[in-house]
Structures are given as structure tokens and as C-alpha cells.
Tab-separated table of N, CA and C in Angstrom:
chain	number	residue	atom	x	y	z
A	5	UNK	N	7.962	16.702	-13.637
A	5	UNK	CA	8.291	16.187	-14.948
A	5	UNK	C	7.005	15.975	-15.731
A	6	UNK	N	6.929	16.549	-16.906
A	6	UNK	CA	5.725	16.448	-17.722
A	6	UNK	C	5.716	15.126	-18.485
A	7	UNK	N	4.558	14.547	-18.600
A	7	UNK	CA	4.374	13.305	-19.339
A	7	UNK	C	3.407	13.557	-20.476
A	8	UNK	N	3.488	12.718	-21.493
A	8	UNK	CA	2.475	12.722	-22.540
A	8	UNK	C	1.168	12.240	-21.912
A	9	UNK	N	0.107	12.347	-22.636
A	9	UNK	CA	-1.175	11.840	-22.145
A	9	UNK	C	-1.023	10.354	-21.827
A	10	UNK	N	-1.581	9.910	-20.690
A	10	UNK	CA	-1.419	8.505	-20.295
A	10	UNK	C	-1.856	7.508	-21.369
A	11	UNK	N	-2.932	7.798	-22.095
A	11	UNK	CA	-3.361	6.856	-23.129
A	11	UNK	C	-2.313	6.737	-24.236
A	12	UNK	N	-1.686	7.847	-24.594
A	12	UNK	CA	-0.631	7.809	-25.614
A	12	UNK	C	0.594	7.053	-25.094
A	13	UNK	N	0.935	7.270	-23.840
A	13	UNK	CA	2.076	6.558	-23.254
A	13	UNK	C	1.839	5.052	-23.223
A	14	UNK	N	0.627	4.659	-22.867
A	14	UNK	CA	0.301	3.235	-22.834
A	14	UNK	C	0.420	2.627	-24.223
A	15	UNK	N	-0.151	3.294	-25.210
A	15	UNK	CA	-0.077	2.778	-26.584
A	15	UNK	C	1.375	2.690	-27.057
A	16	UNK	N	2.150	3.726	-26.785
A	16	UNK	CA	3.551	3.743	-27.203
A	16	UNK	C	4.335	2.612	-26.548
A	17	UNK	N	3.962	2.252	-25.332
A	17	UNK	CA	4.620	1.158	-24.613
A	17	UNK	C	4.092	-0.208	-25.036
A	18	UNK	N	3.113	-0.231	-25.917
A	18	UNK	CA	2.550	-1.494	-26.382
A	18	UNK	C	1.519	-2.086	-25.447
A	19	UNK	N	0.962	-1.249	-24.558
A	19	UNK	CA	-0.046	-1.717	-23.602
A	19	UNK	C	-1.427	-1.241	-24.025
A	20	UNK	N	-2.427	-2.061	-23.732
A	20	UNK	CA	-3.813	-1.653	-23.984
A	20	UNK	C	-4.178	-0.507	-23.056
A	21	UNK	N	-5.005	0.382	-23.551
A	21	UNK	CA	-5.506	1.485	-22.735
A	21	UNK	C	-6.748	0.983	-22.008
A	22	UNK	N	-6.657	0.925	-20.681
A	22	UNK	CA	-7.795	0.482	-19.875
A	22	UNK	C	-8.082	1.524	-18.801
A	23	UNK	N	-9.276	1.514	-18.307
A	23	UNK	CA	-9.635	2.461	-17.241
A	23	UNK	C	-8.759	2.293	-16.006
A	24	UNK	N	-8.491	1.065	-15.542
A	24	UNK	CA	-7.598	0.921	-14.383
A	24	UNK	C	-6.203	1.496	-14.637
A	25	UNK	N	-5.643	1.258	-15.807
A	25	UNK	CA	-4.311	1.800	-16.106
A	25	UNK	C	-4.336	3.323	-16.126
A	26	UNK	N	-5.358	3.884	-16.739
A	26	UNK	CA	-5.465	5.346	-16.768
A	26	UNK	C	-5.621	5.915	-15.363
A	27	UNK	N	-6.411	5.245	-14.523
A	27	UNK	CA	-6.623	5.731	-13.156
A	27	UNK	C	-5.328	5.675	-12.344
A	28	UNK	N	-4.575	4.593	-12.467
A	28	UNK	CA	-3.330	4.450	-11.711
A	28	UNK	C	-2.300	5.471	-12.187
A	29	UNK	N	-2.126	5.588	-13.490
A	29	UNK	CA	-1.151	6.556	-14.014
A	29	UNK	C	-1.558	7.981	-13.677
A	30	UNK	N	-2.848	8.272	-13.728
A	30	UNK	CA	-3.336	9.605	-13.365
A	30	UNK	C	-3.072	9.925	-11.907
A	31	UNK	N	-3.323	8.965	-11.028
A	31	UNK	CA	-3.076	9.166	-9.593
A	31	UNK	C	-1.595	9.411	-9.344
A	32	UNK	N	-0.755	8.592	-9.937
A	32	UNK	CA	0.678	8.730	-9.710
A	32	UNK	C	1.252	10.034	-10.274
A	33	UNK	N	0.658	10.544	-11.317
A	33	UNK	CA	1.133	11.817	-11.878
A	33	UNK	C	0.988	12.938	-10.850
A	34	UNK	N	-0.063	12.868	-10.059
A	34	UNK	CA	-0.320	13.907	-9.049
A	34	UNK	C	0.153	13.536	-7.653
A	35	UNK	N	0.497	12.271	-7.434
A	35	UNK	CA	0.889	11.783	-6.105
A	35	UNK	C	2.115	10.883	-6.205
A	36	UNK	N	3.268	11.455	-6.558
A	36	UNK	CA	4.463	10.613	-6.655
A	36	UNK	C	4.844	10.039	-5.296
A	37	UNK	N	5.545	8.942	-5.320
A	37	UNK	CA	6.039	8.258	-4.123
A	37	UNK	C	4.906	7.645	-3.316
A	38	UNK	N	3.830	7.244	-3.983
A	38	UNK	CA	2.669	6.655	-3.306
A	38	UNK	C	2.861	5.167	-3.066
A	39	UNK	N	2.278	4.692	-1.971
A	39	UNK	CA	2.240	3.257	-1.705
A	39	UNK	C	1.120	2.641	-2.526
A	40	UNK	N	1.138	1.334	-2.660
A	40	UNK	CA	0.077	0.637	-3.379
A	40	UNK	C	-1.282	0.898	-2.729
A	41	UNK	N	-1.329	0.935	-1.393
A	41	UNK	CA	-2.595	1.199	-0.703
A	41	UNK	C	-3.149	2.574	-1.076
A	42	UNK	N	-2.280	3.573	-1.138
A	42	UNK	CA	-2.723	4.915	-1.514
A	42	UNK	C	-3.200	4.930	-2.960
A	43	UNK	N	-2.504	4.189	-3.826
A	43	UNK	CA	-2.894	4.132	-5.235
A	43	UNK	C	-4.250	3.453	-5.382
A	44	UNK	N	-4.477	2.398	-4.620
A	44	UNK	CA	-5.791	1.727	-4.643
A	44	UNK	C	-6.877	2.735	-4.273
A	45	UNK	N	-6.655	3.492	-3.201
A	45	UNK	CA	-7.638	4.494	-2.785
A	45	UNK	C	-7.877	5.537	-3.858
A	46	UNK	N	-6.806	6.016	-4.485
A	46	UNK	CA	-6.943	7.008	-5.543
A	46	UNK	C	-7.652	6.460	-6.767
A	47	UNK	N	-7.334	5.223	-7.128
A	47	UNK	CA	-7.995	4.603	-8.278
A	47	UNK	C	-9.475	4.373	-7.988
A	48	UNK	N	-9.800	4.035	-6.749
A	48	UNK	CA	-11.208	3.852	-6.391
A	48	UNK	C	-11.977	5.170	-6.430
A	49	UNK	N	-11.299	6.268	-6.084
A	49	UNK	CA	-11.938	7.580	-6.213
A	49	UNK	C	-12.302	7.848	-7.671
A	50	UNK	N	-11.415	7.454	-8.577
A	50	UNK	CA	-11.636	7.711	-9.997
A	50	UNK	C	-12.618	6.740	-10.633
A	51	UNK	N	-12.574	5.470	-10.216
A	51	UNK	CA	-13.347	4.433	-10.887
A	51	UNK	C	-14.556	3.931	-10.107
A	52	UNK	N	-14.560	4.137	-8.817
A	52	UNK	CA	-15.621	3.563	-7.990
A	52	UNK	C	-15.211	2.220	-7.423
A	53	UNK	N	-14.863	1.279	-8.306
A	53	UNK	CA	-14.455	-0.050	-7.852
A	53	UNK	C	-13.239	-0.498	-8.636
A	54	UNK	N	-12.283	-1.036	-7.923
A	54	UNK	CA	-11.126	-1.687	-8.527
A	54	UNK	C	-10.503	-2.548	-7.436
A	55	UNK	N	-10.101	-3.737	-7.794
A	55	UNK	CA	-9.523	-4.630	-6.793
A	55	UNK	C	-8.073	-4.256	-6.530
A	56	UNK	N	-7.606	-4.661	-5.357
A	56	UNK	CA	-6.207	-4.456	-5.002
A	56	UNK	C	-5.326	-5.199	-6.011
A	57	UNK	N	-5.721	-6.411	-6.379
A	57	UNK	CA	-4.945	-7.195	-7.339
A	57	UNK	C	-4.861	-6.489	-8.687
A	58	UNK	N	-5.943	-5.851	-9.117
A	58	UNK	CA	-5.921	-5.128	-10.394
A	58	UNK	C	-4.906	-3.990	-10.358
A	59	UNK	N	-4.818	-3.299	-9.235
A	59	UNK	CA	-3.833	-2.216	-9.104
A	59	UNK	C	-2.425	-2.791	-9.160
A	60	UNK	N	-2.180	-3.886	-8.453
A	60	UNK	CA	-0.853	-4.509	-8.507
A	60	UNK	C	-0.527	-4.978	-9.931
A	61	UNK	N	-1.512	-5.487	-10.642
A	61	UNK	CA	-1.301	-5.913	-12.030
A	61	UNK	C	-0.937	-4.720	-12.915
A	62	UNK	N	-1.628	-3.602	-12.724
A	62	UNK	CA	-1.317	-2.395	-13.481
A	62	UNK	C	0.098	-1.921	-13.162
A	63	UNK	N	0.459	-1.885	-11.884
A	63	UNK	CA	1.792	-1.444	-11.481
A	63	UNK	C	2.872	-2.343	-12.079
A	64	UNK	N	2.620	-3.643	-12.095
A	64	UNK	CA	3.599	-4.581	-12.662
A	64	UNK	C	3.752	-4.357	-14.168
A	65	UNK	N	2.644	-4.261	-14.883
A	65	UNK	CA	2.699	-4.066	-16.339
A	65	UNK	C	3.340	-2.730	-16.693
A	66	UNK	N	2.962	-1.687	-15.986
A	66	UNK	CA	3.523	-0.366	-16.259
A	66	UNK	C	4.977	-0.279	-15.818
A	67	UNK	N	5.346	-1.017	-14.795
A	67	UNK	CA	6.739	-1.069	-14.384
A	67	UNK	C	7.603	-1.739	-15.436
A	68	UNK	N	7.137	-2.875	-15.956
A	68	UNK	CA	7.873	-3.576	-17.011
A	68	UNK	C	8.000	-2.726	-18.266
A	69	UNK	N	6.999	-1.889	-18.530
A	69	UNK	CA	7.002	-1.045	-19.725
A	69	UNK	C	7.799	0.245	-19.525
A	70	UNK	N	8.283	0.468	-18.291
A	70	UNK	CA	9.071	1.666	-18.021
A	70	UNK	C	8.253	2.911	-17.767
A	71	UNK	N	6.957	2.739	-17.493
A	71	UNK	CA	6.082	3.886	-17.225
A	71	UNK	C	6.004	4.211	-15.742
A	72	UNK	N	6.376	3.260	-14.894
A	72	UNK	CA	6.300	3.410	-13.439
A	72	UNK	C	7.589	2.855	-12.840
A	73	UNK	N	8.066	3.509	-11.818
A	73	UNK	CA	9.251	3.041	-11.097
A	73	UNK	C	8.841	2.640	-9.691
A	74	UNK	N	9.324	1.491	-9.246
A	74	UNK	CA	9.100	1.015	-7.881
A	74	UNK	C	10.277	1.472	-7.036
A	75	UNK	N	9.996	2.039	-5.869
A	75	UNK	CA	11.020	2.509	-4.950
A	75	UNK	C	10.932	1.657	-3.698
A	76	UNK	N	12.028	1.001	-3.356
A	76	UNK	CA	12.076	0.159	-2.159
A	76	UNK	C	12.874	0.876	-1.086
A	77	UNK	N	12.191	1.335	-0.055
A	77	UNK	CA	12.828	2.043	1.047
A	77	UNK	C	12.866	1.131	2.269
A	78	UNK	N	14.018	1.015	2.885
A	78	UNK	CA	14.188	0.133	4.036
A	78	UNK	C	13.147	0.413	5.113
A	79	UNK	N	12.468	-0.631	5.559
A	79	UNK	CA	11.516	-0.515	6.656
A	79	UNK	C	10.186	0.109	6.276
A	80	UNK	N	9.947	0.325	4.997
A	80	UNK	CA	8.703	0.952	4.554
A	80	UNK	C	8.113	0.154	3.401
A	81	UNK	N	6.804	0.301	3.180
A	81	UNK	CA	6.220	-0.377	2.013
A	81	UNK	C	6.770	0.235	0.723
A	82	UNK	N	6.780	-0.546	-0.323
A	82	UNK	CA	7.232	-0.055	-1.627
A	82	UNK	C	6.394	1.156	-2.035
A	83	UNK	N	7.028	2.042	-2.757
A	83	UNK	CA	6.344	3.216	-3.298
A	83	UNK	C	6.548	3.225	-4.795
A	84	UNK	N	5.712	3.998	-5.468
A	84	UNK	CA	5.734	4.031	-6.915
A	84	UNK	C	5.693	5.474	-7.395
A	85	UNK	N	6.313	5.704	-8.559
A	85	UNK	CA	6.316	7.039	-9.133
A	85	UNK	C	6.361	6.941	-10.650
A	86	UNK	N	6.019	8.044	-11.315
A	86	UNK	CA	6.046	8.112	-12.766
A	86	UNK	C	7.398	8.567	-13.297
A	87	UNK	N	8.220	9.189	-12.496
A	87	UNK	CA	9.518	9.683	-12.965
A	87	UNK	C	10.447	8.485	-13.151
A	88	UNK	N	10.742	8.172	-14.389
A	88	UNK	CA	11.541	6.992	-14.702
A	88	UNK	C	12.675	7.348	-15.653
A	89	UNK	N	13.687	6.503	-15.656
A	89	UNK	CA	14.732	6.579	-16.661
A	89	UNK	C	15.752	7.678	-16.512
A	90	UNK	N	15.742	8.421	-15.414
A	90	UNK	CA	16.699	9.519	-15.290
A	90	UNK	C	17.666	9.337	-14.123
A	91	UNK	N	17.639	8.195	-13.468
A	91	UNK	CA	18.583	7.865	-12.404
A	91	UNK	C	18.606	8.888	-11.270
A	92	UNK	N	17.431	9.385	-10.887
A	92	UNK	CA	17.383	10.296	-9.743
A	92	UNK	C	17.305	9.490	-8.447
A	93	UNK	N	17.441	10.187	-7.339
A	93	UNK	CA	17.465	9.552	-6.027
A	93	UNK	C	16.353	10.135	-5.155
A	94	UNK	N	16.369	9.794	-3.863
A	94	UNK	CA	15.307	10.240	-2.968
A	94	UNK	C	15.858	10.673	-1.616
A	95	UNK	N	15.137	11.600	-0.997
A	95	UNK	CA	15.392	11.994	0.381
A	95	UNK	C	14.102	11.661	1.135
A	96	UNK	N	14.239	11.005	2.303
A	96	UNK	CA	13.076	10.496	3.039
A	96	UNK	C	13.150	10.959	4.483
A	97	UNK	N	12.011	11.403	5.010
A	97	UNK	CA	11.924	11.810	6.405
A	97	UNK	C	11.783	10.573	7.287
A	98	UNK	N	12.652	10.474	8.269
A	98	UNK	CA	12.613	9.343	9.196
A	98	UNK	C	11.353	9.334	10.060
A	99	UNK	N	10.772	10.481	10.301
A	99	UNK	CA	9.632	10.572	11.209
A	99	UNK	C	8.304	10.357	10.493
A	100	UNK	N	8.024	11.127	9.455
A	100	UNK	CA	6.702	11.052	8.813
A	100	UNK	C	6.703	10.235	7.526
A	101	UNK	N	7.882	9.929	6.993
A	101	UNK	CA	7.966	9.121	5.783
A	101	UNK	C	7.870	9.891	4.476
A	102	UNK	N	7.735	11.212	4.553
A	102	UNK	CA	7.662	12.020	3.330
A	102	UNK	C	8.897	11.747	2.471
A	103	UNK	N	8.692	11.594	1.164
A	103	UNK	CA	9.796	11.348	0.235
A	103	UNK	C	9.761	12.389	-0.875
A	104	UNK	N	10.926	12.833	-1.268
A	104	UNK	CA	11.060	13.800	-2.359
A	104	UNK	C	12.179	13.339	-3.280
A	105	UNK	N	12.136	13.794	-4.518
A	105	UNK	CA	13.171	13.483	-5.489
A	105	UNK	C	14.418	14.315	-5.245
A	106	UNK	N	15.556	13.729	-5.535
A	106	UNK	CA	16.847	14.410	-5.503
A	106	UNK	C	17.527	14.057	-6.826
A	107	UNK	N	17.910	15.074	-7.574
A	107	UNK	CA	18.584	14.803	-8.836
A	107	UNK	C	19.947	14.186	-8.588
A	108	UNK	N	20.536	13.635	-9.640
A	108	UNK	CA	21.829	12.968	-9.548
A	108	UNK	C	22.810	13.802	-8.741
A	109	UNK	N	23.514	13.157	-7.851
A	109	UNK	CA	24.394	13.830	-6.920
A	109	UNK	C	25.540	14.531	-7.634
A	110	UNK	N	26.226	13.839	-8.520
A	110	UNK	CA	27.402	14.397	-9.157
A	110	UNK	C	27.678	13.646	-10.444
A	111	UNK	N	27.966	14.342	-11.489
A	111	UNK	CA	28.371	13.699	-12.726
A	111	UNK	C	27.223	13.082	-13.489
A	112	UNK	N	27.557	12.333	-14.507
A	112	UNK	CA	26.563	11.693	-15.366
A	112	UNK	C	26.082	10.388	-14.744
A	113	UNK	N	24.915	9.935	-15.168
A	113	UNK	CA	24.387	8.662	-14.683
A	113	UNK	C	25.415	7.581	-14.948
A	114	UNK	N	25.669	6.648	-14.089
A	114	UNK	CA	24.900	6.364	-12.898
A	114	UNK	C	25.326	7.114	-11.646
A	115	UNK	N	25.853	8.275	-11.737
A	115	UNK	CA	26.208	9.142	-10.611
A	115	UNK	C	27.427	8.681	-9.839
A	116	UNK	N	27.527	7.415	-9.590
A	116	UNK	CA	28.637	6.877	-8.807
A	116	UNK	C	29.258	5.715	-9.556
A	117	UNK	N	30.532	5.578	-9.430
A	117	UNK	CA	31.237	4.446	-10.018
A	117	UNK	C	31.723	3.562	-8.877
A	118	UNK	N	31.275	2.323	-8.798
A	118	UNK	CA	31.753	1.448	-7.736
A	118	UNK	C	33.226	1.094	-7.962
A	119	UNK	N	33.967	0.936	-6.866
A	119	UNK	CA	35.373	0.565	-6.957
A	119	UNK	C	35.514	-0.812	-7.598
A	120	UNK	N	34.602	-1.701	-7.292
A	120	UNK	CA	34.597	-3.049	-7.869
A	120	UNK	C	33.186	-3.351	-8.322
A	121	UNK	N	33.029	-3.815	-9.534
A	121	UNK	CA	31.685	-4.089	-10.036
A	121	UNK	C	31.492	-5.537	-10.450
A	122	UNK	N	32.466	-6.400	-10.142
A	122	UNK	CA	32.372	-7.847	-10.379
A	122	UNK	C	31.947	-8.191	-11.801
A	123	UNK	N	32.353	-7.368	-12.754
A	123	UNK	CA	32.032	-7.643	-14.146
A	123	UNK	C	30.676	-7.144	-14.590
A	124	UNK	N	29.883	-6.563	-13.675
A	124	UNK	CA	28.574	-6.038	-14.037
A	124	UNK	C	28.739	-4.785	-14.892
A	125	UNK	N	27.811	-4.561	-15.779
A	125	UNK	CA	27.727	-3.312	-16.519
A	125	UNK	C	26.747	-2.433	-15.751
A	126	UNK	N	27.249	-1.512	-14.945
A	126	UNK	CA	26.421	-0.695	-14.061
A	126	UNK	C	25.772	0.436	-14.862
A	127	UNK	N	24.434	0.553	-14.762
A	127	UNK	CA	23.739	1.611	-15.483
A	127	UNK	C	22.855	2.474	-14.583
A	128	UNK	N	22.831	2.147	-13.297
A	128	UNK	CA	21.983	2.917	-12.390
A	128	UNK	C	22.538	2.803	-10.981
A	129	UNK	N	22.431	3.891	-10.226
A	129	UNK	CA	22.772	3.886	-8.803
A	129	UNK	C	21.532	4.357	-8.051
A	130	UNK	N	21.196	3.678	-6.975
A	130	UNK	CA	20.025	4.060	-6.188
A	130	UNK	C	20.492	4.506	-4.816
A	131	UNK	N	20.247	5.767	-4.525
A	131	UNK	CA	20.696	6.348	-3.268
A	131	UNK	C	19.492	6.918	-2.540
A	132	UNK	N	19.428	6.679	-1.240
A	132	UNK	CA	18.367	7.266	-0.416
A	132	UNK	C	19.041	8.054	0.699
A	133	UNK	N	18.698	9.322	0.785
A	133	UNK	CA	19.165	10.170	1.875
A	133	UNK	C	18.076	10.165	2.936
A	134	UNK	N	18.447	9.977	4.185
A	134	UNK	CA	17.498	9.933	5.291
A	134	UNK	C	17.730	11.128	6.203
A	135	UNK	N	16.661	11.685	6.739
A	135	UNK	CA	16.766	12.806	7.658
A	135	UNK	C	15.381	13.209	8.118
A	136	UNK	N	15.201	14.479	8.440
A	136	UNK	CA	13.902	15.008	8.856
A	136	UNK	C	13.463	16.068	7.861
A	137	UNK	N	12.198	15.999	7.453
A	137	UNK	CA	11.651	17.021	6.571
A	137	UNK	C	11.526	18.329	7.371
A	138	UNK	N	11.321	19.458	6.694
A	138	UNK	CA	11.223	20.734	7.436
A	138	UNK	C	10.144	20.738	8.510
A	139	UNK	N	8.989	20.127	8.220
A	139	UNK	CA	7.893	20.115	9.206
A	139	UNK	C	8.277	19.320	10.449
A	140	UNK	N	8.890	18.143	10.243
A	140	UNK	CA	9.257	17.308	11.384
A	140	UNK	C	10.464	17.881	12.134
A	141	UNK	N	11.379	18.511	11.427
A	141	UNK	CA	12.543	19.099	12.082
A	141	UNK	C	12.125	20.242	13.003
A	142	UNK	N	11.010	20.893	12.693
A	142	UNK	CA	10.526	21.998	13.513
A	142	UNK	C	9.712	21.555	14.713
A	143	UNK	N	9.374	20.287	14.780
A	143	UNK	CA	8.602	19.758	15.927
A	143	UNK	C	9.529	19.027	16.877
A	144	UNK	N	9.148	19.018	18.116
A	144	UNK	CA	9.923	18.277	19.127
A	144	UNK	C	9.828	16.797	18.856
A	145	UNK	N	10.841	16.058	19.210
A	145	UNK	CA	10.822	14.608	19.053
A	145	UNK	C	9.732	14.012	19.921
A	146	UNK	N	9.036	12.979	19.418
A	146	UNK	CA	7.988	12.337	20.233
A	146	UNK	C	8.594	11.689	21.469
A	147	UNK	N	7.868	11.759	22.561
A	147	UNK	CA	8.341	11.129	23.795
A	147	UNK	C	7.910	9.660	23.791
A	148	UNK	N	8.812	8.779	24.230
A	148	UNK	CA	8.489	7.339	24.228
A	148	UNK	C	7.445	6.973	25.244
């Protein structure tokens, strides 16, 4: 998914353009589904120095502005991506943790209609498919 230049996106979202924000958004554009630790490493490659807290602050601000999406996968650290607002889902490898995007399963967003919604106005469905990626499926299972 193509994005406008990160500085333009930040301005449009009402956020100041800072080197840490540009570094985080740049890293995520090329490394979707990254953990915060991976983003810290990528931002440090770009900037030399940046604190872990600064990266979390950038992720929080960009998340609130709709520039970054947080993905919570059971049993794994949170991951982040730039693809936002389109109600897509994910497929995750149980062995290596590789994650890929999966477009909406069927129909228009939110893809699924719950039988009971307790009065909520549902606008998004989050689905995670679990299995083995092609590389892991081709390898023998690890011995305990």
C-alpha cells in the first residue's frame, strides 16, 4: 500500500514533523508487522540514538492519528504496521511468527456481522489466521 511522504502525512494528521517520527514511519513502511524492539533497532540505524520510550511515544501519537495500527497477537509482543483503515486481517506462522496481511474475508467491512452485538455499532472485525508459513511447513517439526 502506497503512502504519501511521511512528513506530509504527519502534517495532515496535525502532528509535528520530527526525526524520530520520520524514522519510525520510514521503518514501518519497509517492515510491516514489526515489534517495538525491531522498530527501535531500525530507528537507531536511521538516527544513531533514540530511546525506547521515544519510539513508544511516536507509536502512540501515530496510532492515535491513524497513521499506525497496533496488532495484538495472542502469546506474542504487539506489532505495528502502516496499513490502516481498511479492516484487513492477518495470517501468522505458529513456528517462526511471520505475519502477512489478508484482505477482508467476505463482503464489505467489517467483514463479519456478529449474531449479537449488545447495542454496539460494529465498524471493524479483527481476525487472525494461524498456521505454518511455506518455509516452516517445508521443515520437519522441531524435536522436544
